[in-house]
PDB file of C-alpha atoms and ligand atoms in Angstrom:
ATOM      1  CA  UNK X 287      10.403  -1.589 -14.285  1.00 58.00           C
ATOM      2  CA  UNK X 288      12.885   0.388 -12.265  1.00 78.00           C
ATOM      3  CA  UNK X 289      14.285  -0.270  -8.801  1.00 85.00           C
ATOM      4  CA  UNK X 290      16.214   2.162  -6.611  1.00 95.00           C
ATOM      5  CA  UNK X 291      19.955   2.077  -5.977  1.00 96.00           C
ATOM      6  CA  UNK X 292      21.261   1.390  -2.451  1.00 96.00           C
ATOM      7  CA  UNK X 293      22.086   5.111  -2.074  1.00 97.00           C
ATOM      8  CA  UNK X 294      18.601   6.155  -3.162  1.00 97.00           C
ATOM      9  CA  UNK X 295      17.049   3.675  -0.711  1.00 98.00           C
ATOM     10  CA  UNK X 296      19.212   5.034   2.104  1.00 98.00           C
ATOM     11  CA  UNK X 297      18.160   8.568   1.209  1.00 98.00           C
ATOM     12  CA  UNK X 298      14.459   7.692   1.478  1.00 98.00           C
ATOM     13  CA  UNK X 299      14.919   5.539   4.572  1.00 98.00           C
ATOM     14  CA  UNK X 300      16.593   8.448   6.367  1.00 98.00           C
ATOM     15  CA  UNK X 301      13.482  10.579   5.852  1.00 98.00           C
ATOM     16  CA  UNK X 302      11.298   8.061   7.750  1.00 98.00           C
ATOM     17  CA  UNK X 303      11.166   8.560  11.523  1.00 98.00           C
ATOM     18  CA  UNK X 304      11.262   5.610  13.929  1.00 98.00           C
ATOM     19  CA  UNK X 305       9.052   5.826  17.020  1.00 97.00           C
ATOM     20  CA  UNK X 306       9.897   3.099  19.559  1.00 97.00           C
ATOM     21  CA  UNK X 307       7.061   1.555  21.588  1.00 96.00           C
ATOM     22  CA  UNK X 308       4.223   3.058  19.517  1.00 95.00           C
ATOM     23  CA  UNK X 309       1.317   2.263  19.562  1.00 92.00           C
ATOM     24  CA  UNK X 310       2.360  -0.311  22.169  1.00 92.00           C
ATOM     25  CA  UNK X 311       5.570  -1.568  23.822  1.00 94.00           C
ATOM     26  CA  UNK X 312       7.881  -3.525  21.534  1.00 92.00           C
ATOM     27  CA  UNK X 313       6.606  -2.012  18.245  1.00 92.00           C
ATOM     28  CA  UNK X 314       8.905   0.315  16.295  1.00 95.00           C
ATOM     29  CA  UNK X 315       6.467   2.509  14.382  1.00 96.00           C
ATOM     30  CA  UNK X 316       7.718   3.709  10.974  1.00 97.00           C
ATOM     31  CA  UNK X 317       6.448   7.280  10.784  1.00 98.00           C
ATOM     32  CA  UNK X 318       6.142   8.339   7.141  1.00 98.00           C
ATOM     33  CA  UNK X 319       4.850  11.851   8.017  1.00 98.00           C
ATOM     34  CA  UNK X 320       8.487  13.008   8.021  1.00 98.00           C
ATOM     35  CA  UNK X 321       8.896  11.766   4.435  1.00 98.00           C
ATOM     36  CA  UNK X 322       5.654  13.497   3.388  1.00 98.00           C
ATOM     37  CA  UNK X 323       6.902  16.689   5.039  1.00 98.00           C
ATOM     38  CA  UNK X 324      10.139  16.596   3.020  1.00 98.00           C
ATOM     39  CA  UNK X 325       9.168  17.966  -0.421  1.00 98.00           C
ATOM     40  CA  UNK X 326      12.243  16.608  -2.215  1.00 98.00           C
ATOM     41  CA  UNK X 327      11.829  13.103  -0.752  1.00 98.00           C
ATOM     42  CA  UNK X 328       8.076  12.910  -1.433  1.00 98.00           C
ATOM     43  CA  UNK X 329       8.646  14.125  -5.000  1.00 98.00           C
ATOM     44  CA  UNK X 330      11.487  11.647  -5.502  1.00 98.00           C
ATOM     45  CA  UNK X 331       9.332   8.750  -4.272  1.00 98.00           C
ATOM     46  CA  UNK X 332       6.394   9.769  -6.445  1.00 98.00           C
ATOM     47  CA  UNK X 333       8.648  10.084  -9.504  1.00 97.00           C
ATOM     48  CA  UNK X 334      10.164   6.671  -8.829  1.00 98.00           C
ATOM     49  CA  UNK X 335       6.738   5.047  -8.571  1.00 98.00           C
ATOM     50  CA  UNK X 336       5.508   6.897 -11.666  1.00 98.00           C
ATOM     51  CA  UNK X 337       8.490   5.684 -13.718  1.00 97.00           C
ATOM     52  CA  UNK X 338       7.980   2.122 -12.458  1.00 97.00           C
ATOM     53  CA  UNK X 339       4.270   1.990 -13.297  1.00 97.00           C
ATOM     54  CA  UNK X 340       3.683   4.452 -16.162  1.00 96.00           C
ATOM     55  CA  UNK X 341       3.922   1.925 -18.993  1.00 94.00           C
ATOM     56  CA  UNK X 342       2.154  -1.042 -17.417  1.00 96.00           C
ATOM     57  CA  UNK X 343      -1.382  -0.141 -18.402  1.00 96.00           C
ATOM     58  CA  UNK X 344      -2.511   0.487 -14.805  1.00 98.00           C
ATOM     59  CA  UNK X 345      -6.202   1.497 -14.875  1.00 98.00           C
ATOM     60  CA  UNK X 346      -6.820   2.023 -11.156  1.00 98.00           C
ATOM     61  CA  UNK X 347      -4.791   2.506  -8.018  1.00 98.00           C
ATOM     62  CA  UNK X 348      -6.343   1.048  -4.866  1.00 99.00           C
ATOM     63  CA  UNK X 349      -5.021   2.536  -1.613  1.00 98.00           C
ATOM     64  CA  UNK X 350      -5.430   0.950   1.804  1.00 98.00           C
ATOM     65  CA  UNK X 351      -6.744   3.151   4.642  1.00 98.00           C
ATOM     66  CA  UNK X 352      -5.268   5.427   5.584  1.00 97.00           C
ATOM     67  CA  UNK X 353      -1.634   5.993   4.600  1.00 98.00           C
ATOM     68  CA  UNK X 354      -2.152   4.086   1.354  1.00 98.00           C
ATOM     69  CA  UNK X 355      -4.535   6.905   0.375  1.00 98.00           C
ATOM     70  CA  UNK X 356      -1.729   9.460   0.448  1.00 98.00           C
ATOM     71  CA  UNK X 357       0.751   7.605  -1.760  1.00 98.00           C
ATOM     72  CA  UNK X 358      -1.973   6.065  -3.913  1.00 98.00           C
ATOM     73  CA  UNK X 359      -3.844   9.283  -4.644  1.00 98.00           C
ATOM     74  CA  UNK X 360      -0.646  11.207  -5.444  1.00 98.00           C
ATOM     75  CA  UNK X 361       0.453   8.479  -7.877  1.00 98.00           C
ATOM     76  CA  UNK X 362      -3.022   8.116  -9.436  1.00 98.00           C
ATOM     77  CA  UNK X 363      -3.133  11.837 -10.210  1.00 98.00           C
ATOM     78  CA  UNK X 364       0.378  11.621 -11.649  1.00 97.00           C
ATOM     79  CA  UNK X 365      -0.458   8.593 -13.843  1.00 98.00           C
ATOM     80  CA  UNK X 366      -3.881   9.939 -14.829  1.00 98.00           C
ATOM     81  CA  UNK X 367      -5.790   6.887 -13.530  1.00 98.00           C
ATOM     82  CA  UNK X 368      -8.656   6.423 -11.069  1.00 98.00           C
ATOM     83  CA  UNK X 369      -8.133   6.097  -7.325  1.00 98.00           C
ATOM     84  CA  UNK X 370     -10.090   3.571  -5.236  1.00 98.00           C
ATOM     85  CA  UNK X 371     -10.117   3.612  -1.418  1.00 98.00           C
ATOM     86  CA  UNK X 372     -10.115   0.339   0.528  1.00 98.00           C
ATOM     87  CA  UNK X 373     -11.533   1.222   3.956  1.00 98.00           C
ATOM     88  CA  UNK X 374     -12.417   0.022   7.417  1.00 97.00           C
ATOM     89  CA  UNK X 375     -16.090  -0.972   7.879  1.00 97.00           C
ATOM     90  CA  UNK X 376     -18.881   1.620   7.799  1.00 97.00           C
ATOM     91  CA  UNK X 377     -16.766   4.323   6.168  1.00 98.00           C
ATOM     92  CA  UNK X 378     -17.755   3.875   2.513  1.00 98.00           C
ATOM     93  CA  UNK X 379     -21.225   5.271   1.771  1.00 98.00           C
ATOM     94  CA  UNK X 380     -22.322   3.171  -1.239  1.00 98.00           C
ATOM     95  CA  UNK X 381     -22.836  -0.623  -1.482  1.00 98.00           C
ATOM     96  CA  UNK X 382     -19.689  -2.504  -0.471  1.00 98.00           C
ATOM     97  CA  UNK X 383     -18.192  -5.978  -0.343  1.00 98.00           C
ATOM     98  CA  UNK X 384     -16.151  -6.997   2.708  1.00 98.00           C
ATOM     99  CA  UNK X 385     -13.186  -9.187   3.554  1.00 98.00           C
ATOM    100  CA  UNK X 386     -12.299 -10.225   7.088  1.00 97.00           C
ATOM    101  CA  UNK X 387      -8.697 -10.827   8.164  1.00 95.00           C
ATOM    102  CA  UNK X 388      -6.919 -11.928  11.323  1.00 90.00           C
ATOM    103  CA  UNK X 389      -5.030  -9.631  13.644  1.00 83.00           C
ATOM    104  CA  UNK X 390      -2.680 -10.645  16.436  1.00 73.00           C
ATOM    105  CA  UNK X 391      -5.748 -10.594  18.695  1.00 77.00           C
ATOM    106  CA  UNK X 392      -9.081 -10.854  16.936  1.00 85.00           C
ATOM    107  CA  UNK X 393     -10.426 -10.089  13.491  1.00 93.00           C
ATOM    108  CA  UNK X 394     -10.680  -6.947  11.378  1.00 95.00           C
ATOM    109  CA  UNK X 395     -12.398  -6.203   8.109  1.00 97.00           C
ATOM    110  CA  UNK X 396     -11.893  -4.117   4.972  1.00 98.00           C
ATOM    111  CA  UNK X 397     -14.436  -2.930   2.411  1.00 98.00           C
ATOM    112  CA  UNK X 398     -14.513  -1.650  -1.166  1.00 98.00           C
ATOM    113  CA  UNK X 399     -17.340  -0.157  -3.229  1.00 98.00           C
ATOM    114  CA  UNK X 400     -18.939  -2.779  -5.513  1.00 98.00           C
ATOM    115  CA  UNK X 401     -18.585  -0.488  -8.556  1.00 98.00           C
ATOM    116  CA  UNK X 402     -15.009   0.629  -7.766  1.00 98.00           C
ATOM    117  CA  UNK X 403     -13.670  -0.750 -11.060  1.00 98.00           C
ATOM    118  CA  UNK X 404     -16.864   0.016 -12.981  1.00 97.00           C
ATOM    119  CA  UNK X 405     -17.607  -3.725 -13.267  1.00 93.00           C
ATOM    120  CA  UNK X 406     -14.775  -4.148 -15.771  1.00 94.00           C
ATOM    121  CA  UNK X 407     -13.547  -7.748 -15.640  1.00 95.00           C
ATOM    122  CA  UNK X 408      -9.754  -7.902 -15.684  1.00 97.00           C
ATOM    123  CA  UNK X 409      -9.310  -4.198 -14.871  1.00 98.00           C
ATOM    124  CA  UNK X 410      -5.613  -3.648 -14.106  1.00 98.00           C
ATOM    125  CA  UNK X 411      -5.254  -2.510 -10.499  1.00 98.00           C
ATOM    126  CA  UNK X 412      -2.156  -1.446  -8.589  1.00 98.00           C
ATOM    127  CA  UNK X 413      -2.544  -1.847  -4.805  1.00 98.00           C
ATOM    128  CA  UNK X 414      -0.626   0.557  -2.537  1.00 98.00           C
ATOM    129  CA  UNK X 415       0.042   0.854   1.178  1.00 98.00           C
ATOM    130  CA  UNK X 416       2.809   2.438   3.226  1.00 98.00           C
ATOM    131  CA  UNK X 417       4.010  -0.715   4.943  1.00 98.00           C
ATOM    132  CA  UNK X 418       3.583  -4.497   4.922  1.00 97.00           C
ATOM    133  CA  UNK X 419       4.129  -6.357   8.194  1.00 95.00           C
ATOM    134  CA  UNK X 420       2.271  -9.673   8.644  1.00 94.00           C
ATOM    135  CA  UNK X 421       0.530  -9.067   5.301  1.00 96.00           C
ATOM    136  CA  UNK X 422      -3.009  -9.627   6.606  1.00 96.00           C
ATOM    137  CA  UNK X 423      -4.235  -6.192   5.537  1.00 97.00           C
ATOM    138  CA  UNK X 424      -2.728  -6.489   2.071  1.00 98.00           C
ATOM    139  CA  UNK X 425      -3.985 -10.045   1.536  1.00 98.00           C
ATOM    140  CA  UNK X 426      -7.565  -9.018   2.362  1.00 98.00           C
ATOM    141  CA  UNK X 427      -7.186  -6.076  -0.042  1.00 98.00           C
ATOM    142  CA  UNK X 428      -5.959  -8.250  -2.933  1.00 98.00           C
ATOM    143  CA  UNK X 429      -8.896 -10.589  -2.262  1.00 98.00           C
ATOM    144  CA  UNK X 430     -11.342  -7.672  -2.492  1.00 98.00           C
ATOM    145  CA  UNK X 431      -9.836  -6.585  -5.827  1.00 98.00           C
ATOM    146  CA  UNK X 432     -10.126 -10.144  -7.171  1.00 98.00           C
ATOM    147  CA  UNK X 433     -13.688 -10.572  -5.876  1.00 98.00           C
ATOM    148  CA  UNK X 434     -14.671  -7.662  -8.125  1.00 98.00           C
ATOM    149  CA  UNK X 435     -13.175  -9.479 -11.131  1.00 98.00           C
ATOM    150  CA  UNK X 436     -10.208  -7.132 -11.418  1.00 98.00           C
ATOM    151  CA  UNK X 437      -6.529  -8.082 -11.657  1.00 98.00           C
ATOM    152  CA  UNK X 438      -4.004  -6.961  -9.038  1.00 98.00           C
ATOM    153  CA  UNK X 439      -1.011  -6.347 -11.301  1.00 98.00           C
ATOM    154  CA  UNK X 440       1.209  -5.560  -8.310  1.00 98.00           C
ATOM    155  CA  UNK X 441       0.966  -4.822  -4.589  1.00 98.00           C
ATOM    156  CA  UNK X 442       3.342  -1.953  -3.814  1.00 98.00           C
ATOM    157  CA  UNK X 443       4.637  -0.933  -0.389  1.00 98.00           C
ATOM    158  CA  UNK X 444       7.005   1.784   0.663  1.00 98.00           C
ATOM    159  CA  UNK X 445       8.350  -0.438   3.464  1.00 98.00           C
ATOM    160  CA  UNK X 446       8.514  -4.214   3.860  1.00 98.00           C
ATOM    161  CA  UNK X 447       9.208  -5.444   7.412  1.00 97.00           C
ATOM    162  CA  UNK X 448      10.940  -8.461   5.971  1.00 97.00           C
ATOM    163  CA  UNK X 449      11.283 -10.717   9.000  1.00 95.00           C
ATOM    164  CA  UNK X 450       7.495 -10.916   9.430  1.00 94.00           C
ATOM    165  CA  UNK X 451       7.252 -12.676   6.064  1.00 95.00           C
ATOM    166  CA  UNK X 452       4.042 -10.933   4.952  1.00 96.00           C
ATOM    167  CA  UNK X 453       5.379  -9.828   1.583  1.00 98.00           C
ATOM    168  CA  UNK X 454       6.769 -13.255   0.765  1.00 98.00           C
ATOM    169  CA  UNK X 455       3.450 -14.852   1.663  1.00 97.00           C
ATOM    170  CA  UNK X 456       1.532 -12.325  -0.452  1.00 98.00           C
ATOM    171  CA  UNK X 457       3.459 -13.354  -3.581  1.00 98.00           C
ATOM    172  CA  UNK X 458       1.173 -16.422  -3.727  1.00 98.00           C
ATOM    173  CA  UNK X 459      -1.686 -14.026  -4.561  1.00 98.00           C
ATOM    174  CA  UNK X 460      -0.034 -11.160  -6.436  1.00 98.00           C
ATOM    175  CA  UNK X 461       3.301  -9.780  -7.596  1.00 98.00           C
ATOM    176  CA  UNK X 462       4.784  -7.661  -4.790  1.00 98.00           C
ATOM    177  CA  UNK X 463       7.152  -4.683  -4.887  1.00 98.00           C
ATOM    178  CA  UNK X 464       8.648  -2.989  -1.847  1.00 98.00           C
ATOM    179  CA  UNK X 465      10.591   0.242  -2.312  1.00 98.00           C
ATOM    180  CA  UNK X 466      12.463  -0.316   0.986  1.00 98.00           C
ATOM    181  CA  UNK X 467      13.134  -3.438   3.032  1.00 97.00           C
ATOM    182  CA  UNK X 468      13.829  -3.343   6.756  1.00 95.00           C
TER     183      UNK X 468
HETATM  184  P1  AMP S 218      -0.073  -6.059   8.435  1.00 93.30           P
HETATM  185  O1  AMP S 218      -1.516  -6.368   8.124  1.00 93.30           O
HETATM  186  O2  AMP S 218       0.426  -6.776   9.660  1.00 93.30           O
HETATM  187  O3  AMP S 218       0.810  -6.277   7.224  1.00 93.30           O
HETATM  188  O4  AMP S 218       0.003  -4.534   8.830  1.00 93.30           O
HETATM  189  C1  AMP S 218       0.059  -3.546   7.844  1.00 93.30           C
HETATM  190  C2  AMP S 218      -0.703  -2.290   8.247  1.00 93.30           C
HETATM  191  O5  AMP S 218      -0.405  -1.898   9.589  1.00 93.30           O
HETATM  192  C3  AMP S 218      -0.312  -1.157   7.344  1.00 93.30           C
HETATM  193  O6  AMP S 218      -1.487  -0.437   6.960  1.00 93.30           O
HETATM  194  C4  AMP S 218       0.642  -0.316   8.161  1.00 93.30           C
HETATM  195  O7  AMP S 218       0.402   1.053   7.949  1.00 93.30           O
HETATM  196  C5  AMP S 218       0.388  -0.708   9.614  1.00 93.30           C
HETATM  197  N1  AMP S 218       1.620  -1.055  10.338  1.00 93.30           N
HETATM  198  C6  AMP S 218       1.966  -2.280  10.838  1.00 93.30           C
HETATM  199  N2  AMP S 218       3.146  -2.256  11.469  1.00 93.30           N
HETATM  200  C7  AMP S 218       3.595  -0.979  11.392  1.00 93.30           C
HETATM  201  C8  AMP S 218       4.795  -0.295  11.842  1.00 93.30           C
HETATM  202  N3  AMP S 218       5.773  -0.943  12.498  1.00 93.30           N
HETATM  203  N4  AMP S 218       4.934   1.014  11.542  1.00 93.30           N
HETATM  204  C9  AMP S 218       3.970   1.669  10.854  1.00 93.30           C
HETATM  205  N5  AMP S 218       2.826   1.094  10.410  1.00 93.30           N
HETATM  206  C10 AMP S 218       2.623  -0.211  10.673  1.00 93.30           C
END
């Protein structure tokens, strides 16, 4: 499985825009729309992820709403595997299972279709999102995958906000790979 060089990481990092105080004061929002809007960078990222995951027997890619859909769907099409959306409540039309998780203030919830992995026990699933911070969103997503009897072979993030410790904590549940660490 391949990792990027320091130069390649810097190249990708420089395509991601930082927006201070969004969506609230004190948060530096990592805006990946500038990466998506840079054809060479988006292609490079997709090729990197394809080379990392093409020989691991991935059967499904699960993307977390909503930026995980973009990277996940592009990679799924490239690898020739199914794409599964993990969504906020009341968005998925068929029967779902749910997992609640804690936010800084309050509780949120994610859902997945019950037949997302076609009831195959041990289906090999790669989980993708743009960024891991506290890890609550990703942890709930891995739990949903496991509740359906599938295996999360890796949880992959474009960016890991390292000091929040979410990625490190998630390794108790699943292997974790972050393309970039901040
Ligand atoms: P968490 O559950 O704390 O790991 O938060 C991860 C989710 O929140 C991901 O879906 C991210 O897209 C989003 N997120 C959290 N912090 C940021 C940030 N600083 N910049 C961009 N997205 C963020």
